[in-house]
Amino acid sequence: MSLPDNSGGVLPLAVARNLGDKVFEKRKAGALEVEIAVRDLYSNEHFKVIKDVISCLRSDFLESPVPNQRKGGLLGIAAVAVGLGEGCVKFLDDLVRPVLVCFLDSDHRIRYHACETLYNIAKVARIELIPRFNDIFEGLFRLSADPNDEVRKGMLLLDRLMKDIVEECSNFDMHQFISGVSARLTASSPNSRQFLIGWIQALNEIPGIDMVVFIPDLLDALFRRLAEPSKEIRQMTFVCLSDMLEEIKENKSRVDFLTMISTVITHCESSDHFIRLTAIHWLSDFVILAHHLLLSYSARMIDVILPSMAQPDEEIHKASEECNENLLMLIRDTNEDFDLAGIIAVIIKYLQSKTRTQFACFKWINMLVKKSPQEMSKHLESLFPALLRTLSDESEEVVTADLEVISRLSVDQKQFEHCLNEVVRLFSSDPELLNKRGVLIIRKLCVYLGADRIYTSLASILKDNNNLEFNALMIKHLNLILLTAAELKPLRNKVQQSRFETESRDFFLALYPSWCHNSIATLSLCLLAQVYDLASELVTALSEFQMDMETLLQIDKLIQLIESPIFMALRMHLLDHEHHPHLIKTLYGILMLMPQSSAFNILKNRLSCVPQTPLPQSASSLIARHQSRVSPAGKDVPVLKNDALLKIFLSVQRKYEVTERSTVL
């Protein structure tokens, strides 16, 4: 076959007939003759004849409309490559191009045989095929979506060989390849997407290829593949991403974190569980690995992690908690500038979110206050209203934590006054909140900021407040807390010393004008302070005003409190009615104000226990009474001016009387 036969064709007639036969064995025999002849031609350097043979196979066979002719042509091309051996390098373009065209053939058998042919060429050519790699890869990519299973099997066989060849190559153009893969990862066929992910995995496992450089180009597309309907593709993608993350951890000094961080942040908000969970793990590791490099992204990172902490999925919740802790440590430990204003804006955004997220917000505020108190003070104008709104939360735990944060921000006197004014304004605008959460809020503020300070300031604010209805309600709550809250026992003890200690007397006088907004609260305060003479005058004054049901209910509550341990000293004073006649008169006055009811009977029974004749006084009682007008410092305690105090009470109560009349009219 070194020379054309008498027919004038490049191939002998018998060989050409065999190559086009419908029987595979005959086509195979014809191809074997081609292989032997080409080997002989190459050894004799008849390169032009070899080109003619290849050209004949392309034009007479591969371009034939007859399928068997095309099959024979593919066998012939493979035979030429095998016959040439290493010499096929000189003819690779002529060999490969027509085979790639057959990848597009409408006959699936031709496409399958084309895979076999290119496989045989690749086995001989090896790395010499690399310059044609992009064209070959394009053909493989198309065949990966082939509807015929046999074609895809043939493609996979060739695909594995091409991966081996790339591994052998030392100058493979990764930049061009990765660009093509990234663009194709959105292919409509799941088989094609799986094919591409398989290549990324293969390249990532090749020691000589530095995939770290190319991760930014692939990251977004790979994250999206985690939402694949196919479990197999999702798992492949996850393994691929996990391997990449390990590469990043091992080569963090060469990683371009800033190029990737926006992609990771975006996918932390994905509606797909698997994407979101994986992205949060990546973000958490990035915060640890990149440290201060990510400070400019701190607000954005917190913005995606805080809502994730409220996710019902436990995996996402735990991953978000871990990431949030890493972010907290990043900001806490840095000495560099960070976006404090942005972080505060994010915290405000989520303060009315779900409970887990709210607690994370409180944790952030506490850390920031501790780290940068001066800088934080500049943001209180925007932060404080959001914290106050959170006091309306349904969760008592959230309200308690919120109050702790508010208290941390209110240590400064100016901010403390602002805090209480805002709390009063909040209660005034939302009486339902006062009734529902008022006791908890005031008690916690007393614990965190000091009961004496809280009560004195609130009394000062309410004294000048013109909202009479609100004042009465607020004082009702404040008084009940004062009388019953365990944590306010020291404050009650202080009030009880109002006749004996100057400081206690001043505290009583600070509360009194505001307490006058609620007549029964004023009476309770006087009884607690053991100012029985003033209490007696108040009861008399009360008889001049119309008493509504709310007032009667408060008297009922007061009678119950008189029977409690809080007023034990008062009840003991009933035994010494000679020296406490105003107490007896006060209690009888209350009895006369009350309609007959269970509370009426309770007080009546108590008064029936008062002895009619004076009882002997103990020495300690006599000494105590002698010293009662002297302060601990040895100075006389100024006497309370009952007339002035009564005028204050009457003045305030008449305002209510006028208001009620105008309402009726």
XYZ file of C-alpha atoms in Angstrom:
665
model
C 0.000 0.000 0.000
C 2.976 2.255 -0.311
C 1.729 3.293 -3.774
C -1.735 3.861 -5.203
C -3.256 0.999 -7.107
C -4.331 0.932 -10.709
C -7.735 2.437 -9.875
C -6.100 5.782 -9.349
C -7.264 6.127 -5.701
C -5.032 6.724 -2.691
C -6.266 3.542 -1.072
C -6.302 0.193 -2.875
C -9.791 -0.754 -3.979
C -9.910 -3.817 -1.724
C -8.911 -1.814 1.330
C -11.432 0.885 0.562
C -14.135 -1.738 0.054
C -13.329 -3.354 3.430
C -13.339 -0.040 5.284
C -16.829 0.728 4.023
C -18.264 -2.727 4.601
C -21.261 -3.133 6.884
C -19.493 -6.006 8.703
C -17.292 -4.772 11.531
C -14.681 -7.535 11.073
C -14.093 -6.496 7.477
C -13.807 -2.833 8.448
C -11.331 -3.874 11.120
C -9.301 -5.875 8.570
C -9.205 -2.881 6.257
C -8.020 -0.646 9.099
C -5.244 -3.117 9.944
C -3.975 -2.901 6.353
C -3.986 0.883 6.633
C -1.979 0.708 9.859
C 0.668 -1.579 8.281
C 0.933 0.538 5.178
C 1.216 3.824 7.103
C 3.923 2.386 9.323
C 5.858 1.431 6.156
C 5.254 4.839 4.584
C 6.451 6.681 7.673
C 9.618 4.590 7.924
C 10.366 5.533 4.303
C 9.475 9.183 4.956
C 6.641 9.260 2.436
C 4.924 11.998 4.437
C 2.976 13.419 1.492
C 1.398 10.053 0.791
C 0.416 9.764 4.448
C -1.297 13.161 4.215
C -3.090 11.983 1.115
C -4.275 8.864 2.943
C -5.635 10.969 5.813
C -7.280 13.345 3.340
C -8.850 10.413 1.517
C -10.198 8.979 4.767
C -11.755 12.331 5.581
C -13.297 13.130 2.210
C -14.254 9.664 1.002
C -15.293 8.167 4.280
C -15.862 10.614 7.151
C -17.792 13.011 4.930
C -19.797 10.234 3.308
C -23.571 10.153 3.899
C -23.297 6.387 4.415
C -22.908 5.507 8.124
C -20.723 2.429 7.464
C -18.383 4.556 5.386
C -18.050 7.013 8.281
C -17.435 4.176 10.727
C -14.741 2.792 8.440
C -13.209 6.238 8.110
C -12.923 6.547 11.904
C -11.276 3.117 12.094
C -8.908 4.215 9.335
C -7.947 7.438 11.150
C -7.246 5.453 14.321
C -5.159 2.999 12.278
C -3.110 5.858 10.819
C -2.395 7.199 14.306
C -1.359 3.766 15.606
C 0.763 3.139 12.513
C 2.529 6.473 12.900
C 3.216 5.982 16.593
C 5.185 8.940 17.923
C 5.338 10.226 14.371
C 1.663 11.149 14.515
C 2.739 14.486 16.000
C 3.423 15.728 12.464
C -0.169 14.976 11.436
C -2.174 15.655 14.614
C -4.272 18.502 13.256
C -5.216 16.421 10.201
C -6.100 13.484 12.442
C -7.964 15.263 15.229
C -10.081 17.835 13.365
C -12.199 15.408 11.342
C -12.761 13.209 14.386
C -14.047 16.158 16.400
C -16.486 16.908 13.596
C -17.852 13.388 14.042
C -18.693 14.261 17.664
C -21.577 16.226 16.143
C -22.814 13.403 13.897
C -26.542 12.686 14.056
C -25.871 8.935 14.336
C -25.057 8.014 17.929
C -22.932 5.070 16.721
C -20.714 7.461 14.785
C -20.356 9.645 17.875
C -19.391 6.601 19.915
C -16.797 5.455 17.354
C -15.427 9.002 17.225
C -14.726 8.746 20.980
C -12.918 5.446 20.404
C -10.879 6.923 17.548
C -9.797 9.989 19.509
C -8.986 7.712 22.444
C -6.580 5.742 20.215
C -5.035 8.958 18.910
C -4.611 10.252 22.493
C -2.947 7.030 23.628
C -0.272 7.543 21.003
C 0.070 11.332 21.094
C -0.232 11.876 24.892
C 0.893 15.405 25.889
C 1.299 16.401 22.245
C -2.483 16.752 22.246
C -2.359 19.580 24.814
C -2.237 22.379 22.189
C -5.565 20.995 20.881
C -6.937 20.470 24.382
C -9.535 23.234 24.277
C -11.141 21.869 21.125
C -11.108 18.337 22.515
C -12.545 19.539 25.847
C -15.316 21.372 24.022
C -16.196 18.147 22.235
C -16.167 16.153 25.471
C -18.372 18.749 27.133
C -20.960 18.421 24.383
C -20.901 14.632 24.534
C -21.356 14.746 28.331
C -24.938 15.830 27.632
C -25.465 13.210 24.918
C -28.834 11.456 25.243
C -27.260 8.081 24.383
C -25.770 6.096 27.285
C -23.196 4.315 25.061
C -21.911 7.615 23.746
C -21.523 8.968 27.271
C -19.644 5.804 28.292
C -17.289 6.288 25.361
C -16.870 9.925 26.329
C -16.008 9.008 29.940
C -13.318 6.582 28.751
C -11.711 9.308 26.656
C -12.255 11.821 29.486
C -10.230 9.727 31.946
C -7.380 9.463 29.490
C -7.363 13.224 28.901
C -7.168 13.815 32.658
C -4.132 11.528 32.833
C -2.526 13.428 29.984
C -3.129 16.792 31.672
C -1.527 15.418 34.830
C 1.591 14.549 32.786
C 1.740 18.032 31.289
C 3.950 20.669 32.884
C 2.680 23.670 30.910
C -1.085 23.208 30.926
C -2.885 26.564 30.457
C -4.960 26.634 33.637
C -6.132 30.226 33.207
C -7.849 29.570 29.912
C -9.238 26.259 31.095
C -10.696 27.610 34.366
C -12.279 30.522 32.534
C -14.055 28.067 30.261
C -15.158 25.790 33.095
C -16.535 28.661 35.159
C -18.597 29.912 32.219
C -19.998 26.443 31.525
C -20.943 25.489 35.097
C -24.423 26.857 34.522
C -25.023 24.362 31.719
C -28.594 23.088 31.496
C -27.613 19.414 31.490
C -26.869 17.920 34.937
C -24.505 15.430 33.271
C -22.520 18.320 31.822
C -22.320 20.036 35.199
C -21.182 16.796 36.788
C -18.573 16.434 34.047
C -17.179 19.901 34.799
C -17.085 19.358 38.562
C -15.226 16.109 37.904
C -12.550 18.050 36.037
C -12.211 20.589 38.840
C -11.777 17.762 41.334
C -9.212 16.061 39.123
C -7.155 19.229 38.717
C -7.356 19.953 42.429
C -5.767 16.573 43.120
C -2.815 17.136 40.773
C 0.191 18.156 42.946
C 1.745 20.431 40.344
C -1.337 22.591 39.826
C -1.873 25.526 42.215
C -5.668 25.616 42.451
C -5.642 28.282 45.186
C -5.126 30.929 42.529
C -8.215 29.827 40.611
C -10.675 29.287 43.480
C -12.091 32.854 43.235
C -13.077 32.208 39.595
C -14.934 29.001 40.468
C -16.360 29.733 43.901
C -19.695 31.326 43.014
C -20.583 28.705 40.420
C -19.625 25.846 42.745
C -21.720 27.216 45.603
C -24.708 27.323 43.274
C -24.178 23.680 42.365
C -24.841 22.729 45.986
C -28.511 23.257 45.196
C -28.488 20.584 42.477
C -31.488 18.229 42.434
C -29.035 15.348 42.052
C -27.629 14.163 45.377
C -24.562 12.811 43.597
C -23.713 16.191 42.082
C -24.325 17.966 45.400
C -21.979 15.563 47.138
C -19.326 15.936 44.431
C -19.565 19.717 44.725
C -19.354 19.622 48.509
C -16.243 17.429 48.390
C -14.732 19.753 45.816
C -15.415 22.831 47.965
C -14.115 21.065 51.074
C -10.864 20.237 49.298
C -10.561 23.852 48.192
C -11.089 25.105 51.725
C -8.314 22.807 52.934
C -6.073 24.226 50.203
C -6.895 27.719 51.445
C -6.047 26.792 55.032
C -2.711 25.312 53.974
C -1.779 28.261 51.741
C -3.495 31.209 53.398
C -0.595 33.574 52.706
C -1.285 33.255 48.958
C -5.070 33.410 49.154
C -6.978 36.402 47.800
C -9.601 36.559 50.549
C -10.918 39.957 49.486
C -11.855 38.647 46.043
C -13.850 35.770 47.541
C -15.444 37.277 50.639
C -18.347 38.952 48.802
C -19.240 35.642 47.155
C -19.215 33.840 50.494
C -21.290 36.555 52.181
C -23.866 36.450 49.386
C -24.361 32.698 49.725
C -24.731 32.980 53.517
C -28.170 34.414 52.717
C -29.176 31.626 50.338
C -32.618 30.105 50.700
C -31.075 26.704 50.043
C -30.112 24.969 53.306
C -26.988 23.243 51.975
C -25.612 26.377 50.277
C -26.246 28.526 53.336
C -24.714 26.070 55.786
C -21.588 25.576 53.655
C -21.168 29.315 53.105
C -21.426 30.024 56.850
C -18.699 27.462 57.537
C -16.532 29.136 54.911
C -17.179 32.577 56.381
C -16.322 31.366 59.862
C -13.004 29.964 58.621
C -12.282 33.099 56.596
C -12.675 35.254 59.705
C -10.103 33.102 61.504
C -7.711 32.877 58.561
C -7.852 36.431 57.187
C -8.262 38.364 60.477
C -7.902 42.115 59.971
C -8.051 41.833 56.181
C -11.811 41.456 56.507
C -12.444 44.344 58.914
C -13.937 46.502 56.172
C -16.510 43.751 55.608
C -17.408 43.373 59.292
C -20.872 44.978 59.044
C -21.795 42.905 55.979
C -20.653 39.701 57.644
C -22.621 40.419 60.804
C -25.621 41.338 58.648
C -25.802 37.802 57.222
C -24.900 35.915 60.402
C -27.345 37.509 62.854
C -30.512 36.411 61.006
C -29.010 32.961 60.452
C -28.790 32.503 64.214
C -32.584 32.570 64.345
C -32.958 29.804 61.780
C -34.974 26.822 63.044
C -32.464 24.449 61.471
C -30.095 23.441 64.267
C -27.101 22.942 61.955
C -27.342 26.470 60.591
C -27.946 27.849 64.075
C -24.822 26.201 65.512
C -22.669 27.191 62.547
C -23.925 30.781 62.824
C -23.186 30.887 66.547
C -19.637 29.731 65.923
C -19.173 32.274 63.149
C -20.629 35.040 65.320
C -18.170 34.194 68.099
C -15.301 34.434 65.609
C -16.584 37.816 64.439
C -16.888 39.034 68.026
C -13.294 38.033 68.715
C -12.122 39.658 65.484
C -13.603 43.040 66.456
C -12.804 42.707 70.156
C -9.114 41.961 69.618
C -8.334 44.317 66.751
C -6.378 47.514 67.210
C -7.235 48.714 63.734
C -10.147 50.838 62.585
C -13.386 49.047 61.824
C -16.836 50.062 60.631
C -18.470 50.772 63.995
C -21.296 52.822 62.492
C -22.077 50.018 60.059
C -22.096 47.423 62.832
C -24.422 49.553 64.977
C -26.793 49.953 62.012
C -26.899 46.174 61.572
C -27.522 45.603 65.288
C -30.412 48.092 65.250
C -31.819 46.318 62.207
C -32.100 43.014 64.087
C -32.971 44.145 67.620
C -36.625 43.355 66.972
C -35.824 40.023 65.351
C -36.174 36.539 66.830
C -34.902 35.734 70.313
C -31.602 34.083 69.394
C -30.668 36.964 67.138
C -31.684 39.505 69.778
C -29.399 37.938 72.370
C -26.566 38.019 69.841
C -27.259 41.750 69.311
C -27.063 42.364 73.064
C -23.774 40.490 73.172
C -22.396 42.694 70.406
C -23.456 45.893 72.180
C -21.948 44.797 75.487
C -18.662 43.940 73.784
C -18.553 47.232 71.875
C -19.346 49.275 74.987
C -16.517 47.562 76.821
C -14.098 47.942 73.895
C -14.880 51.484 72.748
C -17.044 53.337 75.310
C -16.209 56.784 73.937
C -16.939 55.839 70.336
C -20.133 54.056 71.346
C -21.425 57.169 73.077
C -21.544 58.861 69.663
C -24.069 56.302 68.442
C -26.462 56.290 71.387
C -28.877 58.648 69.678
C -29.649 55.978 67.078
C -29.134 52.917 69.274
C -31.172 53.921 72.301
C -34.607 54.187 70.624
C -34.155 50.697 69.177
C -33.292 49.301 72.599
C -36.350 50.963 74.095
C -38.580 49.466 71.397
C -37.245 46.050 72.333
C -38.745 46.468 75.805
C -42.070 45.572 74.181
C -40.809 42.106 73.260
C -42.952 39.141 74.254
C -40.013 37.337 75.870
C -39.230 38.269 79.466
C -35.672 36.991 78.968
C -35.183 39.365 76.051
C -36.541 42.331 78.025
C -34.247 41.519 80.949
C -31.206 41.283 78.695
C -32.259 44.478 76.934
C -32.472 46.312 80.252
C -29.006 45.142 81.189
C -27.675 46.636 77.958
C -29.628 49.871 78.486
C -28.165 50.105 81.985
C -24.626 49.662 80.661
C -25.236 52.584 78.343
C -26.719 54.746 81.128
C -23.911 54.879 83.662
C -23.083 58.451 82.677
C -25.410 60.902 84.467
C -26.482 62.658 81.272
C -27.308 59.381 79.578
C -28.946 58.084 82.745
C -31.363 61.016 82.778
C -31.993 60.575 79.063
C -32.684 56.893 79.642
C -35.313 57.480 82.309
C -36.969 60.265 80.351
C -37.240 57.937 77.370
C -38.608 55.116 79.526
C -41.255 57.448 80.925
C -42.088 58.650 77.404
C -42.366 55.042 76.249
C -44.717 54.126 79.096
C -46.747 57.263 78.482
C -47.245 56.400 74.809
C -47.933 52.727 75.538
C -49.854 52.254 78.816
C -50.359 48.604 77.922
C -46.584 48.126 78.090
C -46.541 49.794 81.492
C -49.216 47.424 82.772
C -47.632 44.370 81.200
C -43.894 44.979 81.605
C -43.645 48.017 83.874
C -42.920 46.092 87.063
C -40.186 44.013 85.429
C -38.578 47.014 83.741
C -38.498 49.203 86.841
C -37.285 46.404 89.114
C -34.446 45.500 86.756
C -33.427 49.125 86.340
C -33.296 49.403 90.126
C -31.032 46.362 90.294
C -28.717 47.549 87.511
C -28.612 51.300 88.239
C -29.562 51.612 91.921
C -33.058 51.815 93.370
C -32.498 55.117 95.195
C -31.229 56.741 92.005
C -34.051 55.349 89.869
C -36.843 56.374 92.252
C -35.489 59.850 92.890
C -35.092 60.542 89.169
C -38.466 59.110 88.189
C -40.141 61.159 90.893
C -38.474 64.292 89.564
C -39.590 63.545 85.992
C -43.188 62.772 86.953
C -43.477 65.816 89.158
C -43.360 68.067 86.091
C -45.316 65.781 83.771
C -48.686 67.154 82.689
C -50.231 63.819 81.710
C -52.261 63.336 84.892
C -53.825 60.012 83.956
C -50.440 58.537 83.143
C -48.857 59.984 86.286
C -51.465 58.313 88.480
C -50.910 54.962 86.774
C -47.129 55.258 86.882
C -47.089 56.156 90.584
C -49.421 53.250 91.287
C -46.856 50.865 89.784
C -43.866 52.553 91.399
C -45.538 52.453 94.793
C -46.468 48.792 94.530
C -42.914 47.910 93.509
C -41.543 49.944 96.410
C -43.788 48.114 98.850
C -43.403 44.562 97.551
C -40.203 43.979 95.525
C -37.613 41.952 97.425
C -34.705 43.849 95.851
C -36.165 47.151 97.136
C -36.119 46.140 100.790
C -33.174 48.505 101.540
C -35.195 51.321 100.011
C -38.212 50.478 102.179
C -35.959 50.496 105.234
C -34.746 53.914 104.179
C -38.279 55.271 103.886
C -39.108 53.891 107.325
C -36.319 56.047 108.770
C -37.762 59.265 107.349
C -38.482 60.658 110.830
C -35.100 59.670 112.206
C -32.465 60.273 109.504
C -31.899 63.359 107.396
C -31.009 61.392 104.262
C -34.146 59.263 104.584
C -36.256 62.347 105.220
C -34.855 63.980 102.066
C -35.645 60.861 100.074
C -39.223 60.869 101.367
C -39.594 64.522 100.420
C -38.188 63.783 96.939
C -40.848 61.131 96.323
C -43.795 62.848 97.973
C -44.792 65.497 95.353
C -44.994 62.904 92.579
C -46.694 60.351 94.806
C -49.461 62.907 95.307
C -50.645 62.034 91.785
C -52.064 58.876 93.328
C -53.857 59.449 96.611
C -53.613 55.879 97.914
C -49.936 55.646 96.941
C -49.339 58.845 98.932
C -51.135 57.352 101.913
C -49.080 54.148 101.582
C -45.850 56.143 101.480
C -46.782 58.026 104.650
C -47.696 54.807 106.465
C -44.392 53.224 105.412
C -42.523 56.332 106.550
C -44.441 56.175 109.837
C -45.601 59.741 109.297
C -48.951 58.879 110.856
C -50.046 62.417 111.610
C -49.750 63.371 107.941
C -51.430 60.111 106.934
C -54.363 60.969 109.174
C -54.767 64.346 107.518
C -54.583 62.732 104.074
C -57.415 60.347 104.943
C -59.517 63.260 106.094
C -58.695 65.127 102.890
C -59.641 62.089 100.811
C -63.172 62.258 102.112
C -63.580 65.576 100.310
C -63.007 63.998 96.901
C -65.178 61.600 94.982
C -63.706 58.106 95.096
C -63.946 55.939 91.976
C -63.706 52.172 91.745
C -59.978 52.277 90.961
C -59.295 54.157 94.199
C -61.369 51.681 96.210
C -59.474 48.787 94.656
C -56.185 50.410 95.603
C -57.423 50.839 99.195
C -58.361 47.166 99.151
C -54.805 46.328 98.060
C -53.341 48.597 100.747
C -55.323 46.788 103.456
C -53.939 43.483 102.225
C -50.417 44.914 102.355
C -50.993 46.179 105.916
C -51.530 42.531 106.823
C -48.227 41.540 105.175
C -44.720 41.463 106.735
C -43.957 44.786 105.047
C -46.080 46.679 107.588
C -45.195 44.616 110.636
C -43.771 47.707 112.397
C -47.054 49.548 111.785
C -49.048 46.727 113.338
C -46.752 46.717 116.374
C -47.325 50.449 116.751
C -51.011 49.683 117.315
C -50.007 48.277 120.694
C -48.698 51.719 121.631
C -51.708 53.740 120.613
C -50.964 56.267 123.336
C -47.952 57.450 121.357
C -49.407 56.670 117.899
C -52.955 58.007 118.118
C -52.790 59.287 114.520
C -52.184 55.745 113.309
C -55.399 54.558 114.944
C -57.257 57.513 113.485
C -55.772 56.845 110.024
C -56.835 53.205 110.001
C -60.293 54.014 111.263
C -60.497 56.725 108.626
C -59.634 54.168 105.922
C -62.310 51.902 107.378
C -64.856 54.678 107.068
C -63.891 55.321 103.442
C -64.406 51.671 102.521
C -67.726 50.074 101.644
C -68.355 46.907 103.600
C -66.400 44.156 101.894
C -63.850 41.457 102.664
C -61.120 44.104 102.918
C -63.338 46.154 105.250
C -63.732 43.135 107.516
C -59.984 42.417 107.496
C -59.154 45.923 108.700
C -62.048 45.936 111.149
C -60.808 42.680 112.681
C -57.295 44.083 112.948
C -58.520 47.203 114.747
C -60.586 45.094 117.122
C -57.293 43.635 118.357
C -56.039 47.027 119.501
C -55.989 47.077 123.343
C -58.294 49.636 124.979
C -55.868 50.443 127.775
C -52.229 51.400 127.388
C -49.754 48.524 127.663
C -46.469 48.822 129.603
C -43.613 49.990 127.337
C -40.260 48.234 127.293
C -37.111 50.175 128.141
C -35.871 49.756 124.598
C -39.050 51.364 123.244
C -38.677 54.342 125.557
C -35.046 54.832 124.581
C -35.895 54.501 120.902
C -38.645 57.069 121.206
C -36.291 59.428 123.007
C -33.704 59.120 120.266
C -36.204 59.215 117.435
C -35.741 62.901 116.881
C -31.971 62.637 116.674
C -29.997 61.611 113.584
C -27.084 59.139 113.765
C -24.704 62.079 113.553
C -26.236 63.496 116.715
C -28.049 66.301 114.961
C -31.757 66.948 115.168
C -33.704 65.800 112.137
C -35.889 68.641 110.800
C -39.552 68.069 111.412
C -41.680 67.347 108.377
C -43.939 70.278 107.637
C -47.302 68.593 107.402
C -49.205 71.698 106.390
C -46.998 72.259 103.381
C -47.117 68.590 102.424
C -50.889 68.532 102.749
C -51.164 71.583 100.497
C -49.085 69.811 97.855
C -51.387 66.809 98.050
C -54.552 68.881 97.816
C -53.167 70.937 94.955
C -52.366 67.872 92.889
C -55.612 66.091 93.682
C -57.675 69.159 92.723
C -56.095 69.009 89.277
C -57.581 65.556 88.902
C -60.940 66.800 90.157
C -60.957 69.588 87.567
C -59.980 67.134 84.835
C -62.785 64.756 85.791
C -65.339 67.576 85.755
C -64.238 68.753 82.315
C -64.459 65.195 81.032
C -68.020 64.866 82.295
C -68.965 68.156 80.696
